[in-house]
Amino acid sequence: MQSKSLVRSLVWLGVAFVVGLLALLGLSALLVNIQGRKAEAVQYPLKIVQIADNELDPAVWGKNYPREYDSFIKTKDAKISTPYGGSVAYDKLEKFPALKRIWAAMPFSVDYNEERGHFYALSDQKETKRQQAAPQPGACANCHAAEAPQLIASMGWENFNKTPYKDIADKLHLGTSCADCHDPKTMELRLTRPGLVNALKERGIDWTQATRQEMRTYVCAQCHVEYYFKGDDKILTFPWSNGLTAEDIEKHYDTYGFRDWVHKETNAPMLKVQHPEYEMWSTGIHARSGVACADCHMPYMREGALKLSDHWLRSPLTNIDKACQPCHRQSEEEMKARVINIQKKTSDLLRLSEAAQVDAIDAIVAAMKAGATDADLTKARGLQRKATFYWDIVAAENSTGFHSPQEAARVLAKSLDYARQAQLEAIKVTKK
């Protein structure tokens, strides 16, 4: 019996030894891995090249920051399709024929496609038929060319804006660049476009005192905003003197008596909104919660020990786990359903407003044919201008209402009301 007991003890002792050895080996491997990851984090980025102050080519920056560059270059993907957006450049005029009449005589009635990714920022601008329909000022290059800050420095802000786009086109070779948002020495976020700097100053905001989280929105607001070309010098200006809501912006334009174009069918003085993502975001719950543009469109990702911002800027619908679920605990299916639901309701309202605007145009044209004078139609044309402006605040914005659902619905309700009022005013004049 003593012999058997001794054997069992020796067996257990052996097992314990082996288990302990394996645990020790595993712990050692874990420590080595941790140390390796720490070393990797400390060493990243490896400074392969010295990035000059005037370096614009993202590929050069990518030698020091390969992971960020590899993700940025994915904005070349033009096959992403979401129910109400994506990067496929489909013809919006063909899909929504009412736009041609709403924008009659405006270059957008000639060529208007869904936007592709940042990779195409410059090429899409150079190739659009809008350039042939109406010659554009150099100010258009402000957000579409990496060379803009250097041209502004050499030409002066006023001269850069008013110089015809065709006269500087040969100097534009790169679209979005790392230099647009980053200081090459420190990689700190920075503003490089005078339009936003001037607009913030007008509102009493010193961006140099902004937090990093605020900068993660400001760098996007350099371009993703409503703007216009002010005066004969075509100065790129943000209409923020009264605030950021649709009413505030409309008041700014009315104060200047500004118009983008005259409607071909009705002779109404019209406004064309660009892409007011920043303004719409500022009225939404994400802004009130301190969520920046980059949190959703450039979410953090882990690669080994590294925590990086994904530079593949795109719809959060394509990476809900990274973009939404760090804050929202619902499933991907639930999150996607919520977004699509908001966008569908917004899209339905957009179509209703477009139909109402076309009815208003028809009514004004009928009144003109019946002999109504310009004085008779002043009110109807003013209402048409308002209907299109409020509709366009949502239509030109890139989230189909998601950035601020209640605000988008409110603004579209006003657009519908103005369009129907314009129609009634025109009918009233026609019956005189």
PDB file of N, CA, C and O in Angstrom, residues 98-104 261 263-268 270 353-369 377 380-381 383-385 387-388 418-420 422-424 426:
ATOM      1  N   ALA A  98     -37.313  66.308 -60.060  1.00  0.00           N
ATOM      2  CA  ALA A  98     -37.828  67.603 -59.596  1.00  0.00           C
ATOM      3  C   ALA A  98     -36.696  68.602 -59.353  1.00  0.00           C
ATOM      4  O   ALA A  98     -36.905  69.820 -59.444  1.00  0.00           O
ATOM      5  N   LEU A  99     -35.491  68.084 -59.078  1.00  0.00           N
ATOM      6  CA  LEU A  99     -34.378  68.988 -58.769  1.00  0.00           C
ATOM      7  C   LEU A  99     -34.052  69.895 -59.954  1.00  0.00           C
ATOM      8  O   LEU A  99     -33.625  71.032 -59.769  1.00  0.00           O
ATOM      9  N   LYS A 100     -34.236  69.398 -61.173  1.00  0.00           N
ATOM     10  CA  LYS A 100     -33.920  70.215 -62.350  1.00  0.00           C
ATOM     11  C   LYS A 100     -34.802  71.461 -62.402  1.00  0.00           C
ATOM     12  O   LYS A 100     -34.348  72.533 -62.800  1.00  0.00           O
ATOM     13  N   ARG A 101     -36.042  71.317 -62.006  1.00  0.00           N
ATOM     14  CA  ARG A 101     -36.936  72.478 -62.025  1.00  0.00           C
ATOM     15  C   ARG A 101     -36.703  73.370 -60.802  1.00  0.00           C
ATOM     16  O   ARG A 101     -36.746  74.584 -60.900  1.00  0.00           O
ATOM     17  N   ILE A 102     -36.458  72.751 -59.666  1.00  0.00           N
ATOM     18  CA  ILE A 102     -36.205  73.554 -58.463  1.00  0.00           C
ATOM     19  C   ILE A 102     -34.965  74.424 -58.642  1.00  0.00           C
ATOM     20  O   ILE A 102     -34.900  75.548 -58.168  1.00  0.00           O
ATOM     21  N   TRP A 103     -33.950  73.890 -59.368  1.00  0.00           N
ATOM     22  CA  TRP A 103     -32.692  74.626 -59.575  1.00  0.00           C
ATOM     23  C   TRP A 103     -32.578  75.185 -60.998  1.00  0.00           C
ATOM     24  O   TRP A 103     -31.470  75.411 -61.483  1.00  0.00           O
ATOM     25  N   ALA A 104     -33.667  75.430 -61.681  1.00  0.00           N
ATOM     26  CA  ALA A 104     -33.617  75.888 -63.069  1.00  0.00           C
ATOM     27  C   ALA A 104     -32.678  77.078 -63.240  1.00  0.00           C
ATOM     28  O   ALA A 104     -32.824  78.100 -62.554  1.00  0.00           O
ATOM     29  N   TRP A 261     -28.664  82.831 -57.421  1.00  0.00           N
ATOM     30  CA  TRP A 261     -29.060  82.860 -58.824  1.00  0.00           C
ATOM     31  C   TRP A 261     -30.517  83.272 -58.928  1.00  0.00           C
ATOM     32  O   TRP A 261     -31.227  83.356 -57.915  1.00  0.00           O
ATOM     33  N   HIS A 263     -34.134  82.287 -60.545  1.00  0.00           N
ATOM     34  CA  HIS A 263     -34.801  81.100 -61.069  1.00  0.00           C
ATOM     35  C   HIS A 263     -35.270  81.343 -62.502  1.00  0.00           C
ATOM     36  O   HIS A 263     -35.924  82.356 -62.803  1.00  0.00           O
ATOM     37  N   LYS A 264     -34.936  80.433 -63.388  1.00  0.00           N
ATOM     38  CA  LYS A 264     -35.188  80.612 -64.821  1.00  0.00           C
ATOM     39  C   LYS A 264     -36.677  80.711 -65.151  1.00  0.00           C
ATOM     40  O   LYS A 264     -37.086  81.474 -66.031  1.00  0.00           O
ATOM     41  N   GLU A 265     -37.513  79.963 -64.432  1.00  0.00           N
ATOM     42  CA  GLU A 265     -38.941  79.940 -64.773  1.00  0.00           C
ATOM     43  C   GLU A 265     -39.735  81.044 -64.080  1.00  0.00           C
ATOM     44  O   GLU A 265     -40.672  81.591 -64.651  1.00  0.00           O
ATOM     45  N   THR A 266     -39.377  81.348 -62.836  1.00  0.00           N
ATOM     46  CA  THR A 266     -40.198  82.275 -62.038  1.00  0.00           C
ATOM     47  C   THR A 266     -39.549  83.623 -61.796  1.00  0.00           C
ATOM     48  O   THR A 266     -40.186  84.531 -61.268  1.00  0.00           O
ATOM     49  N   ASN A 267     -38.256  83.761 -62.098  1.00  0.00           N
ATOM     50  CA  ASN A 267     -37.486  84.977 -61.823  1.00  0.00           C
ATOM     51  C   ASN A 267     -37.337  85.266 -60.323  1.00  0.00           C
ATOM     52  O   ASN A 267     -37.087  86.410 -59.928  1.00  0.00           O
ATOM     53  N   ALA A 268     -37.480  84.264 -59.494  1.00  0.00           N
ATOM     54  CA  ALA A 268     -37.315  84.450 -58.049  1.00  0.00           C
ATOM     55  C   ALA A 268     -35.824  84.511 -57.703  1.00  0.00           C
ATOM     56  O   ALA A 268     -35.022  83.791 -58.291  1.00  0.00           O
ATOM     57  N   MET A 270     -32.898  83.380 -55.708  1.00  0.00           N
ATOM     58  CA  MET A 270     -32.788  82.119 -54.978  1.00  0.00           C
ATOM     59  C   MET A 270     -31.468  81.964 -54.216  1.00  0.00           C
ATOM     60  O   MET A 270     -30.482  82.647 -54.495  1.00  0.00           O
ATOM     61  N   SER A 353     -41.647  67.974 -49.972  1.00  0.00           N
ATOM     62  CA  SER A 353     -41.287  69.375 -50.174  1.00  0.00           C
ATOM     63  C   SER A 353     -40.972  69.641 -51.647  1.00  0.00           C
ATOM     64  O   SER A 353     -41.371  70.680 -52.198  1.00  0.00           O
ATOM     65  N   GLU A 354     -40.259  68.714 -52.285  1.00  0.00           N
ATOM     66  CA  GLU A 354     -39.925  68.903 -53.704  1.00  0.00           C
ATOM     67  C   GLU A 354     -41.197  68.992 -54.551  1.00  0.00           C
ATOM     68  O   GLU A 354     -41.303  69.836 -55.454  1.00  0.00           O
ATOM     69  N   ALA A 355     -42.163  68.144 -54.277  1.00  0.00           N
ATOM     70  CA  ALA A 355     -43.424  68.180 -55.026  1.00  0.00           C
ATOM     71  C   ALA A 355     -44.146  69.509 -54.798  1.00  0.00           C
ATOM     72  O   ALA A 355     -44.708  70.100 -55.742  1.00  0.00           O
ATOM     73  N   ALA A 356     -44.117  69.978 -53.562  1.00  0.00           N
ATOM     74  CA  ALA A 356     -44.781  71.254 -53.251  1.00  0.00           C
ATOM     75  C   ALA A 356     -44.081  72.414 -53.952  1.00  0.00           C
ATOM     76  O   ALA A 356     -44.737  73.357 -54.439  1.00  0.00           O
ATOM     77  N   GLN A 357     -42.746  72.372 -54.007  1.00  0.00           N
ATOM     78  CA  GLN A 357     -42.002  73.445 -54.684  1.00  0.00           C
ATOM     79  C   GLN A 357     -42.318  73.462 -56.185  1.00  0.00           C
ATOM     80  O   GLN A 357     -42.460  74.526 -56.786  1.00  0.00           O
ATOM     81  N   VAL A 358     -42.430  72.295 -56.780  1.00  0.00           N
ATOM     82  CA  VAL A 358     -42.766  72.235 -58.208  1.00  0.00           C
ATOM     83  C   VAL A 358     -44.170  72.796 -58.443  1.00  0.00           C
ATOM     84  O   VAL A 358     -44.411  73.534 -59.417  1.00  0.00           O
ATOM     85  N   ASP A 359     -45.094  72.482 -57.540  1.00  0.00           N
ATOM     86  CA  ASP A 359     -46.451  73.049 -57.660  1.00  0.00           C
ATOM     87  C   ASP A 359     -46.405  74.573 -57.564  1.00  0.00           C
ATOM     88  O   ASP A 359     -47.128  75.279 -58.290  1.00  0.00           O
ATOM     89  N   ALA A 360     -45.568  75.078 -56.672  1.00  0.00           N
ATOM     90  CA  ALA A 360     -45.437  76.536 -56.520  1.00  0.00           C
ATOM     91  C   ALA A 360     -44.862  77.151 -57.793  1.00  0.00           C
ATOM     92  O   ALA A 360     -45.335  78.212 -58.248  1.00  0.00           O
ATOM     93  N   ILE A 361     -43.856  76.495 -58.356  1.00  0.00           N
ATOM     94  CA  ILE A 361     -43.272  76.994 -59.619  1.00  0.00           C
ATOM     95  C   ILE A 361     -44.329  77.031 -60.710  1.00  0.00           C
ATOM     96  O   ILE A 361     -44.461  78.015 -61.444  1.00  0.00           O
ATOM     97  N   ASP A 362     -45.101  75.947 -60.825  1.00  0.00           N
ATOM     98  CA  ASP A 362     -46.162  75.897 -61.846  1.00  0.00           C
ATOM     99  C   ASP A 362     -47.151  77.043 -61.651  1.00  0.00           C
ATOM    100  O   ASP A 362     -47.598  77.684 -62.621  1.00  0.00           O
ATOM    101  N   ALA A 363     -47.511  77.292 -60.407  1.00  0.00           N
ATOM    102  CA  ALA A 363     -48.502  78.339 -60.121  1.00  0.00           C
ATOM    103  C   ALA A 363     -47.957  79.726 -60.471  1.00  0.00           C
ATOM    104  O   ALA A 363     -48.676  80.571 -61.012  1.00  0.00           O
ATOM    105  N   ILE A 364     -46.685  79.957 -60.150  1.00  0.00           N
ATOM    106  CA  ILE A 364     -46.093  81.268 -60.455  1.00  0.00           C
ATOM    107  C   ILE A 364     -45.971  81.455 -61.963  1.00  0.00           C
ATOM    108  O   ILE A 364     -46.260  82.532 -62.498  1.00  0.00           O
ATOM    109  N   VAL A 365     -45.554  80.412 -62.653  1.00  0.00           N
ATOM    110  CA  VAL A 365     -45.450  80.485 -64.118  1.00  0.00           C
ATOM    111  C   VAL A 365     -46.822  80.757 -64.731  1.00  0.00           C
ATOM    112  O   VAL A 365     -46.960  81.582 -65.655  1.00  0.00           O
ATOM    113  N   ALA A 366     -47.840  80.099 -64.206  1.00  0.00           N
ATOM    114  CA  ALA A 366     -49.203  80.320 -64.713  1.00  0.00           C
ATOM    115  C   ALA A 366     -49.635  81.757 -64.485  1.00  0.00           C
ATOM    116  O   ALA A 366     -50.276  82.386 -65.355  1.00  0.00           O
ATOM    117  N   ALA A 367     -49.276  82.293 -63.324  1.00  0.00           N
ATOM    118  CA  ALA A 367     -49.631  83.685 -63.014  1.00  0.00           C
ATOM    119  C   ALA A 367     -48.925  84.637 -63.973  1.00  0.00           C
ATOM    120  O   ALA A 367     -49.516  85.630 -64.437  1.00  0.00           O
ATOM    121  N   MET A 368     -47.654  84.357 -64.271  1.00  0.00           N
ATOM    122  CA  MET A 368     -46.898  85.201 -65.206  1.00  0.00           C
ATOM    123  C   MET A 368     -47.556  85.168 -66.581  1.00  0.00           C
ATOM    124  O   MET A 368     -47.706  86.207 -67.237  1.00  0.00           O
ATOM    125  N   LYS A 369     -47.982  83.994 -67.020  1.00  0.00           N
ATOM    126  CA  LYS A 369     -48.623  83.876 -68.332  1.00  0.00           C
ATOM    127  C   LYS A 369     -49.973  84.587 -68.355  1.00  0.00           C
ATOM    128  O   LYS A 369     -50.429  85.040 -69.420  1.00  0.00           O
ATOM    129  N   LEU A 377     -46.063  89.500 -58.014  1.00  0.00           N
ATOM    130  CA  LEU A 377     -45.458  88.206 -57.664  1.00  0.00           C
ATOM    131  C   LEU A 377     -44.337  88.303 -56.645  1.00  0.00           C
ATOM    132  O   LEU A 377     -43.699  87.294 -56.328  1.00  0.00           O
ATOM    133  N   ALA A 380     -44.989  85.897 -53.708  1.00  0.00           N
ATOM    134  CA  ALA A 380     -44.919  84.479 -54.093  1.00  0.00           C
ATOM    135  C   ALA A 380     -43.471  84.064 -54.366  1.00  0.00           C
ATOM    136  O   ALA A 380     -43.035  82.974 -53.961  1.00  0.00           O
ATOM    137  N   ARG A 381     -42.715  84.915 -55.029  1.00  0.00           N
ATOM    138  CA  ARG A 381     -41.319  84.599 -55.307  1.00  0.00           C
ATOM    139  C   ARG A 381     -40.488  84.543 -54.018  1.00  0.00           C
ATOM    140  O   ARG A 381     -39.594  83.704 -53.880  1.00  0.00           O
ATOM    141  N   LEU A 383     -41.601  83.661 -51.130  1.00  0.00           N
ATOM    142  CA  LEU A 383     -41.949  82.398 -50.467  1.00  0.00           C
ATOM    143  C   LEU A 383     -41.299  81.206 -51.160  1.00  0.00           C
ATOM    144  O   LEU A 383     -40.895  80.235 -50.514  1.00  0.00           O
ATOM    145  N   GLN A 384     -41.188  81.266 -52.493  1.00  0.00           N
ATOM    146  CA  GLN A 384     -40.488  80.198 -53.219  1.00  0.00           C
ATOM    147  C   GLN A 384     -39.025  80.143 -52.781  1.00  0.00           C
ATOM    148  O   GLN A 384     -38.460  79.061 -52.550  1.00  0.00           O
ATOM    149  N   ARG A 385     -38.401  81.307 -52.661  1.00  0.00           N
ATOM    150  CA  ARG A 385     -37.001  81.374 -52.200  1.00  0.00           C
ATOM    151  C   ARG A 385     -36.858  80.713 -50.821  1.00  0.00           C
ATOM    152  O   ARG A 385     -35.962  79.913 -50.586  1.00  0.00           O
ATOM    153  N   ALA A 387     -38.914  78.509 -49.406  1.00  0.00           N
ATOM    154  CA  ALA A 387     -39.223  77.070 -49.475  1.00  0.00           C
ATOM    155  C   ALA A 387     -38.004  76.272 -49.940  1.00  0.00           C
ATOM    156  O   ALA A 387     -37.668  75.230 -49.366  1.00  0.00           O
ATOM    157  N   THR A 388     -37.342  76.777 -50.977  1.00  0.00           N
ATOM    158  CA  THR A 388     -36.175  76.062 -51.499  1.00  0.00           C
ATOM    159  C   THR A 388     -35.003  76.126 -50.520  1.00  0.00           C
ATOM    160  O   THR A 388     -34.292  75.143 -50.320  1.00  0.00           O
ATOM    161  N   TYR A 418     -43.963  76.995 -46.651  1.00  0.00           N
ATOM    162  CA  TYR A 418     -43.622  78.121 -47.533  1.00  0.00           C
ATOM    163  C   TYR A 418     -43.973  77.809 -48.988  1.00  0.00           C
ATOM    164  O   TYR A 418     -44.442  78.671 -49.737  1.00  0.00           O
ATOM    165  N   ALA A 419     -43.728  76.562 -49.418  1.00  0.00           N
ATOM    166  CA  ALA A 419     -44.028  76.189 -50.803  1.00  0.00           C
ATOM    167  C   ALA A 419     -45.525  76.283 -51.084  1.00  0.00           C
ATOM    168  O   ALA A 419     -45.952  76.815 -52.125  1.00  0.00           O
ATOM    169  N   ARG A 420     -46.316  75.785 -50.162  1.00  0.00           N
ATOM    170  CA  ARG A 420     -47.767  75.849 -50.375  1.00  0.00           C
ATOM    171  C   ARG A 420     -48.257  77.296 -50.300  1.00  0.00           C
ATOM    172  O   ARG A 420     -49.179  77.698 -51.034  1.00  0.00           O
ATOM    173  N   ALA A 422     -46.540  79.872 -51.254  1.00  0.00           N
ATOM    174  CA  ALA A 422     -46.139  80.460 -52.543  1.00  0.00           C
ATOM    175  C   ALA A 422     -47.134  80.079 -53.622  1.00  0.00           C
ATOM    176  O   ALA A 422     -47.526  80.914 -54.450  1.00  0.00           O
ATOM    177  N   GLN A 423     -47.556  78.830 -53.612  1.00  0.00           N
ATOM    178  CA  GLN A 423     -48.533  78.359 -54.599  1.00  0.00           C
ATOM    179  C   GLN A 423     -49.848  79.141 -54.457  1.00  0.00           C
ATOM    180  O   GLN A 423     -50.413  79.608 -55.451  1.00  0.00           O
ATOM    181  N   LEU A 424     -50.334  79.305 -53.219  1.00  0.00           N
ATOM    182  CA  LEU A 424     -51.594  80.011 -52.979  1.00  0.00           C
ATOM    183  C   LEU A 424     -51.488  81.481 -53.369  1.00  0.00           C
ATOM    184  O   LEU A 424     -52.430  82.062 -53.934  1.00  0.00           O
ATOM    185  N   ALA A 426     -49.556  82.763 -55.644  1.00  0.00           N
ATOM    186  CA  ALA A 426     -49.545  82.853 -57.109  1.00  0.00           C
ATOM    187  C   ALA A 426     -50.941  82.650 -57.677  1.00  0.00           C
ATOM    188  O   ALA A 426     -51.354  83.342 -58.620  1.00  0.00           O
TER     189      ALA A 426
END
